[in-house]
Amino acid sequence: MEVASNLHTIKKRISEAAERAGRHPDEIKIIAVTKYVTPERAKEAFEAGIHHLGENRSEGILAKREAFNEQPIWHFIGSLQTRKVKSIIDKVNVIHSLDRISLAEEIQKRAEKPVDCLVQVNVSGEDTKHGIPPQETMEFVNQLANFDKIRIIGLMTMAPLTDNQDEIRQCFKELKELQVQIQKLLLPFAPCRELSMGMSNDFEIAVEEGSTMVRIGTALVGNE
Ligand SMILES: *Cc1c(COP(=O)(O)O)cnc(C)c1O
């Protein structure tokens, strides 16, 4: 399918989910996850009007950047190895996967200007998932106070691998609750306005639960 027609359908579904939750659809940014597809397909997404693109590997971002004259807003959504920070730090706009102090230290060391980061939280507790345990998230954020190259713009999570919609919804609710707690601290370095949650199979639930950034690959650009 053409990206433009997929986008049309997804926007409609987002609008309807937003409406059910009494939200405005403009509060939700669509990030096209292009990790499975060619640079040409990524360009098609950009030309269809999606200006936020997400990749989960440094090689993916570096290779795709070459295909663009005008660069999209690049989101790094995958687990980020410390040794890869140097090669991507001035090539991404948002890092969704801040999940350890050693990574924060490397970003602090390599970045020339403050970087917008989201703390990845492992709400579901699945061993295979990266992220800070929810009960340690507040302390983790507090520890970032002296990192002047890191701005905590929000939190990110991945729903558990399950067909159980209630379990998925519960995961998103917990991330929202954590966001509210962090916002209450009024930390200048952690405005925490964004919630990055929702993928091809669960973005409507995520929107109903307060997502501001949905990361959609398969349903938008495909997966081959
Ligand atoms: C691959 C990936 C996505 C997109 O997944 P789809 O199910 O294809 O929409 C979103 N977020 C992260 C972190 C991913 O790695």
mmCIF file of C-alpha atoms and ligand atoms in Angstrom:
data_model
loop_
_atom_site.group_PDB
_atom_site.id
_atom_site.type_symbol
_atom_site.label_atom_id
_atom_site.label_comp_id
_atom_site.label_asym_id
_atom_site.label_seq_id
_atom_site.Cartn_x
_atom_site.Cartn_y
_atom_site.Cartn_z
ATOM 1 C CA MET A 1 0.000 0.000 0.000
ATOM 2 C CA GLU A 2 1.029 3.564 -0.580
ATOM 3 C CA VAL A 3 2.184 5.339 2.524
ATOM 4 C CA ALA A 4 -0.246 8.186 1.835
ATOM 5 C CA SER A 5 -3.292 5.932 1.978
ATOM 6 C CA ASN A 6 -2.034 4.100 5.084
ATOM 7 C CA LEU A 7 -1.439 7.485 6.669
ATOM 8 C CA HIS A 8 -4.968 8.567 5.879
ATOM 9 C CA THR A 9 -6.405 5.506 7.645
ATOM 10 C CA ILE A 10 -4.089 5.831 10.642
ATOM 11 C CA LYS A 11 -4.876 9.524 11.088
ATOM 12 C CA LYS A 12 -8.560 8.706 11.087
ATOM 13 C CA ARG A 13 -8.083 5.988 13.702
ATOM 14 C CA ILE A 14 -5.985 8.349 15.836
ATOM 15 C CA SER A 15 -8.642 11.068 15.588
ATOM 16 C CA GLU A 16 -11.347 8.672 16.650
ATOM 17 C CA ALA A 17 -9.307 7.345 19.574
ATOM 18 C CA ALA A 18 -8.461 10.914 20.617
ATOM 19 C CA GLU A 19 -12.100 11.890 20.466
ATOM 20 C CA ARG A 20 -13.115 8.939 22.660
ATOM 21 C CA ALA A 21 -10.652 10.221 25.248
ATOM 22 C CA GLY A 22 -11.655 13.885 24.917
ATOM 23 C CA ARG A 23 -8.316 14.796 23.381
ATOM 24 C CA HIS A 24 -7.362 16.828 20.328
ATOM 25 C CA PRO A 25 -5.717 14.762 17.564
ATOM 26 C CA ASP A 26 -3.078 17.479 17.053
ATOM 27 C CA GLU A 27 -1.610 16.487 20.431
ATOM 28 C CA ILE A 28 -0.372 13.266 18.863
ATOM 29 C CA LYS A 29 2.728 13.103 16.680
ATOM 30 C CA ILE A 30 3.080 10.224 14.268
ATOM 31 C CA ILE A 31 6.575 8.785 14.033
ATOM 32 C CA ALA A 32 7.018 6.576 10.981
ATOM 33 C CA VAL A 33 9.283 3.714 12.007
ATOM 34 C CA THR A 34 11.350 3.043 8.905
ATOM 35 C CA LYS A 35 13.698 0.399 10.322
ATOM 36 C CA TYR A 36 12.287 -2.367 8.094
ATOM 37 C CA VAL A 37 12.166 -0.437 4.840
ATOM 38 C CA THR A 38 14.367 1.099 2.179
ATOM 39 C CA PRO A 39 15.485 4.739 2.139
ATOM 40 C CA GLU A 40 13.164 5.248 -0.844
ATOM 41 C CA ARG A 41 10.197 4.103 1.205
ATOM 42 C CA ALA A 42 11.291 6.370 4.059
ATOM 43 C CA LYS A 43 11.324 9.266 1.594
ATOM 44 C CA GLU A 44 7.838 8.330 0.473
ATOM 45 C CA ALA A 45 6.708 8.682 4.078
ATOM 46 C CA PHE A 46 8.356 12.085 4.357
ATOM 47 C CA GLU A 47 6.762 13.244 1.124
ATOM 48 C CA ALA A 48 3.381 12.028 2.365
ATOM 49 C CA GLY A 49 3.799 14.587 5.142
ATOM 50 C CA ILE A 50 5.283 12.581 8.022
ATOM 51 C CA HIS A 51 8.210 14.615 9.217
ATOM 52 C CA HIS A 52 9.141 12.421 12.177
ATOM 53 C CA LEU A 53 10.999 9.227 11.302
ATOM 54 C CA GLY A 54 12.210 6.570 13.727
ATOM 55 C CA GLU A 55 15.072 4.102 13.471
ATOM 56 C CA ASN A 56 16.370 1.643 16.031
ATOM 57 C CA ARG A 57 19.954 1.272 14.834
ATOM 58 C CA SER A 58 22.673 3.837 14.283
ATOM 59 C CA GLU A 59 23.494 2.287 10.889
ATOM 60 C CA GLY A 60 19.869 2.748 9.835
ATOM 61 C CA ILE A 61 19.870 6.445 10.634
ATOM 62 C CA LEU A 62 23.226 7.049 8.991
ATOM 63 C CA ALA A 63 22.242 5.213 5.808
ATOM 64 C CA LYS A 64 18.824 6.822 5.512
ATOM 65 C CA ARG A 65 20.068 10.347 6.147
ATOM 66 C CA GLU A 66 22.036 10.104 2.915
ATOM 67 C CA ALA A 67 18.813 9.706 0.936
ATOM 68 C CA PHE A 68 17.393 13.016 2.163
ATOM 69 C CA ASN A 69 18.309 16.536 1.134
ATOM 70 C CA GLU A 70 16.046 18.179 3.662
ATOM 71 C CA GLN A 71 16.340 16.043 6.806
ATOM 72 C CA PRO A 72 13.292 14.770 8.684
ATOM 73 C CA ILE A 73 13.205 14.897 12.466
ATOM 74 C CA TRP A 74 15.074 11.726 13.442
ATOM 75 C CA HIS A 75 13.988 9.713 16.446
ATOM 76 C CA PHE A 76 16.278 7.052 17.856
ATOM 77 C CA ILE A 77 13.879 4.446 19.254
ATOM 78 C CA GLY A 78 16.050 1.393 19.834
ATOM 79 C CA SER A 79 18.344 0.292 22.548
ATOM 80 C CA LEU A 80 21.401 2.532 22.225
ATOM 81 C CA GLN A 81 24.839 1.080 22.791
ATOM 82 C CA THR A 82 27.164 3.461 24.581
ATOM 83 C CA ARG A 83 29.849 3.094 21.936
ATOM 84 C CA LYS A 84 27.401 4.174 19.217
ATOM 85 C CA VAL A 85 26.524 7.501 20.829
ATOM 86 C CA LYS A 86 29.397 9.348 19.228
ATOM 87 C CA SER A 87 28.361 8.446 15.676
ATOM 88 C CA ILE A 88 24.724 9.514 15.993
ATOM 89 C CA ILE A 89 24.596 12.232 18.609
ATOM 90 C CA ASP A 90 24.560 15.137 16.156
ATOM 91 C CA LYS A 91 22.371 13.230 13.688
ATOM 92 C CA VAL A 92 19.305 12.509 15.779
ATOM 93 C CA ASN A 93 16.810 14.964 17.212
ATOM 94 C CA VAL A 94 15.231 12.794 19.898
ATOM 95 C CA ILE A 95 16.473 9.742 21.800
ATOM 96 C CA HIS A 96 13.628 7.579 23.139
ATOM 97 C CA SER A 97 15.742 4.982 24.894
ATOM 98 C CA LEU A 98 17.615 6.593 27.760
ATOM 99 C CA ASP A 99 17.720 3.725 30.251
ATOM 100 C CA ARG A 100 20.926 3.924 32.240
ATOM 101 C CA ILE A 101 23.298 6.429 33.794
ATOM 102 C CA SER A 102 26.281 5.195 31.781
ATOM 103 C CA LEU A 103 24.385 6.146 28.614
ATOM 104 C CA ALA A 104 23.527 9.556 30.065
ATOM 105 C CA GLU A 105 27.208 10.065 30.852
ATOM 106 C CA GLU A 106 28.201 9.286 27.295
ATOM 107 C CA ILE A 107 25.555 11.645 25.867
ATOM 108 C CA GLN A 108 26.735 14.336 28.278
ATOM 109 C CA LYS A 109 30.301 13.825 27.098
ATOM 110 C CA ARG A 110 29.579 13.790 23.345
ATOM 111 C CA ALA A 111 26.745 16.261 22.835
ATOM 112 C CA GLU A 112 27.486 19.853 21.916
ATOM 113 C CA LYS A 113 24.027 21.086 22.802
ATOM 114 C CA PRO A 114 21.211 19.726 24.978
ATOM 115 C CA VAL A 115 19.581 16.601 23.547
ATOM 116 C CA ASP A 116 15.872 15.835 23.871
ATOM 117 C CA CYS A 117 15.606 12.441 25.541
ATOM 118 C CA LEU A 118 12.830 10.194 26.795
ATOM 119 C CA VAL A 119 13.419 7.788 29.630
ATOM 120 C CA GLN A 120 12.523 4.269 28.575
ATOM 121 C CA VAL A 121 10.532 2.530 31.282
ATOM 122 C CA ASN A 122 10.032 -1.226 31.407
ATOM 123 C CA VAL A 123 6.483 -1.077 32.710
ATOM 124 C CA SER A 124 5.587 -4.622 31.676
ATOM 125 C CA GLY A 125 8.630 -6.041 33.458
ATOM 126 C CA GLU A 126 9.376 -8.454 30.615
ATOM 127 C CA ASP A 127 13.003 -9.616 30.744
ATOM 128 C CA THR A 128 13.429 -9.101 27.023
ATOM 129 C CA LYS A 129 12.599 -5.403 27.280
ATOM 130 C CA HIS A 130 14.979 -2.606 28.037
ATOM 131 C CA GLY A 131 14.120 0.208 30.365
ATOM 132 C CA ILE A 132 14.158 1.356 33.949
ATOM 133 C CA PRO A 133 11.778 -0.429 36.339
ATOM 134 C CA PRO A 134 8.846 1.915 37.100
ATOM 135 C CA GLN A 135 9.638 2.122 40.805
ATOM 136 C CA GLU A 136 13.158 3.370 40.020
ATOM 137 C CA THR A 137 12.180 5.927 37.408
ATOM 138 C CA MET A 138 11.751 8.941 39.716
ATOM 139 C CA GLU A 139 15.143 8.359 41.260
ATOM 140 C CA PHE A 140 16.703 7.908 37.828
ATOM 141 C CA VAL A 141 15.261 11.211 36.618
ATOM 142 C CA ASN A 142 16.481 12.979 39.756
ATOM 143 C CA GLN A 143 19.966 11.655 39.095
ATOM 144 C CA LEU A 144 20.014 13.490 35.756
ATOM 145 C CA ALA A 145 19.830 16.937 37.349
ATOM 146 C CA ASN A 146 23.470 17.735 36.704
ATOM 147 C CA PHE A 147 23.575 16.560 33.120
ATOM 148 C CA ASP A 148 23.203 19.854 31.296
ATOM 149 C CA LYS A 149 23.220 18.137 27.884
ATOM 150 C CA ILE A 150 20.126 16.076 28.659
ATOM 151 C CA ARG A 151 16.552 17.321 28.602
ATOM 152 C CA ILE A 152 13.962 14.814 29.709
ATOM 153 C CA ILE A 153 11.094 15.644 27.405
ATOM 154 C CA GLY A 154 9.100 12.521 28.279
ATOM 155 C CA LEU A 155 8.804 8.816 28.920
ATOM 156 C CA MET A 156 8.698 5.880 26.522
ATOM 157 C CA THR A 157 7.517 2.321 26.883
ATOM 158 C CA MET A 158 6.679 -0.750 24.849
ATOM 159 C CA ALA A 159 3.525 -2.678 25.683
ATOM 160 C CA PRO A 160 3.817 -6.333 26.693
ATOM 161 C CA LEU A 161 3.655 -8.921 23.955
ATOM 162 C CA THR A 162 0.083 -10.081 24.455
ATOM 163 C CA ASP A 163 -3.357 -10.002 22.869
ATOM 164 C CA ASN A 164 -4.830 -8.994 26.202
ATOM 165 C CA GLN A 165 -6.000 -5.410 25.626
ATOM 166 C CA ASP A 166 -6.505 -4.754 29.335
ATOM 167 C CA GLU A 167 -2.920 -5.645 30.069
ATOM 168 C CA ILE A 168 -1.721 -3.323 27.301
ATOM 169 C CA ARG A 169 -3.957 -0.522 28.553
ATOM 170 C CA GLN A 170 -2.733 -1.010 32.121
ATOM 171 C CA CYS A 171 0.856 -0.656 30.945
ATOM 172 C CA PHE A 172 0.077 2.664 29.235
ATOM 173 C CA LYS A 173 -1.857 3.909 32.269
ATOM 174 C CA GLU A 174 1.138 3.237 34.493
ATOM 175 C CA LEU A 175 3.431 5.221 32.221
ATOM 176 C CA LYS A 176 0.961 8.126 32.307
ATOM 177 C CA GLU A 177 0.898 8.006 36.117
ATOM 178 C CA LEU A 178 4.680 8.148 36.247
ATOM 179 C CA GLN A 179 4.649 11.132 33.894
ATOM 180 C CA VAL A 180 2.237 12.976 36.186
ATOM 181 C CA GLN A 181 4.466 12.276 39.190
ATOM 182 C CA ILE A 182 7.546 13.573 37.393
ATOM 183 C CA GLN A 183 5.744 16.666 36.123
ATOM 184 C CA LYS A 184 4.759 17.481 39.713
ATOM 185 C CA LEU A 185 8.432 17.792 40.624
ATOM 186 C CA LEU A 186 8.659 20.830 38.277
ATOM 187 C CA LEU A 187 12.236 19.985 37.394
ATOM 188 C CA PRO A 188 13.567 22.510 34.864
ATOM 189 C CA PHE A 189 15.545 19.811 33.039
ATOM 190 C CA ALA A 190 12.587 17.410 32.922
ATOM 191 C CA PRO A 191 9.418 19.023 31.568
ATOM 192 C CA CYS A 192 8.302 15.492 30.663
ATOM 193 C CA ARG A 193 5.452 16.550 28.370
ATOM 194 C CA GLU A 194 5.702 13.623 25.962
ATOM 195 C CA LEU A 195 4.536 10.038 26.236
ATOM 196 C CA SER A 196 5.998 7.820 23.532
ATOM 197 C CA MET A 197 3.752 4.793 23.453
ATOM 198 C CA GLY A 198 1.746 2.886 20.883
ATOM 199 C CA MET A 199 2.845 0.867 17.845
ATOM 200 C CA SER A 200 0.999 -0.668 14.871
ATOM 201 C CA ASN A 201 -1.043 -3.053 17.013
ATOM 202 C CA ASP A 202 -1.842 -0.888 20.001
ATOM 203 C CA PHE A 203 -1.678 2.794 19.037
ATOM 204 C CA GLU A 204 -5.389 3.427 19.567
ATOM 205 C CA ILE A 205 -5.219 2.215 23.164
ATOM 206 C CA ALA A 206 -2.104 4.342 23.633
ATOM 207 C CA VAL A 207 -3.869 7.438 22.307
ATOM 208 C CA GLU A 208 -6.816 6.814 24.611
ATOM 209 C CA GLU A 209 -4.348 6.639 27.505
ATOM 210 C CA GLY A 210 -2.499 9.856 26.698
ATOM 211 C CA SER A 211 0.187 9.070 24.145
ATOM 212 C CA THR A 212 1.697 12.107 22.394
ATOM 213 C CA MET A 213 4.055 10.128 20.132
ATOM 214 C CA VAL A 214 2.976 6.946 18.396
ATOM 215 C CA ARG A 215 5.742 4.905 16.746
ATOM 216 C CA ILE A 216 4.244 3.118 13.763
ATOM 217 C CA GLY A 217 6.146 0.884 11.366
ATOM 218 C CA THR A 218 4.245 -2.040 9.878
ATOM 219 C CA ALA A 219 0.840 -0.384 9.536
ATOM 220 C CA LEU A 220 2.278 2.744 7.944
ATOM 221 C CA VAL A 221 5.302 1.927 5.793
ATOM 222 C CA GLY A 222 5.161 -1.876 5.905
ATOM 223 C CA ASN A 223 7.793 -4.268 7.157
ATOM 224 C CA GLU A 224 9.738 -5.424 4.135
HETATM 225 C C1 LIG B 1 9.932 -1.588 15.507
HETATM 226 C C2 LIG B 1 9.513 -0.664 16.559
HETATM 227 C C3 LIG B 1 8.295 0.022 16.466
HETATM 228 C C4 LIG B 1 7.300 -0.154 15.333
HETATM 229 O O1 LIG B 1 6.709 -1.401 15.377
HETATM 230 P P1 LIG B 1 5.437 -1.781 14.462
HETATM 231 O O2 LIG B 1 4.769 -2.843 15.222
HETATM 232 O O3 LIG B 1 5.991 -2.242 13.159
HETATM 233 O O4 LIG B 1 4.592 -0.573 14.323
HETATM 234 C C5 LIG B 1 7.983 0.916 17.487
HETATM 235 N N1 LIG B 1 8.806 1.116 18.539
HETATM 236 C C6 LIG B 1 9.978 0.466 18.666
HETATM 237 C C7 LIG B 1 10.830 0.739 19.846
HETATM 238 C C8 LIG B 1 10.363 -0.447 17.681
HETATM 239 O O5 LIG B 1 11.537 -1.090 17.822
#
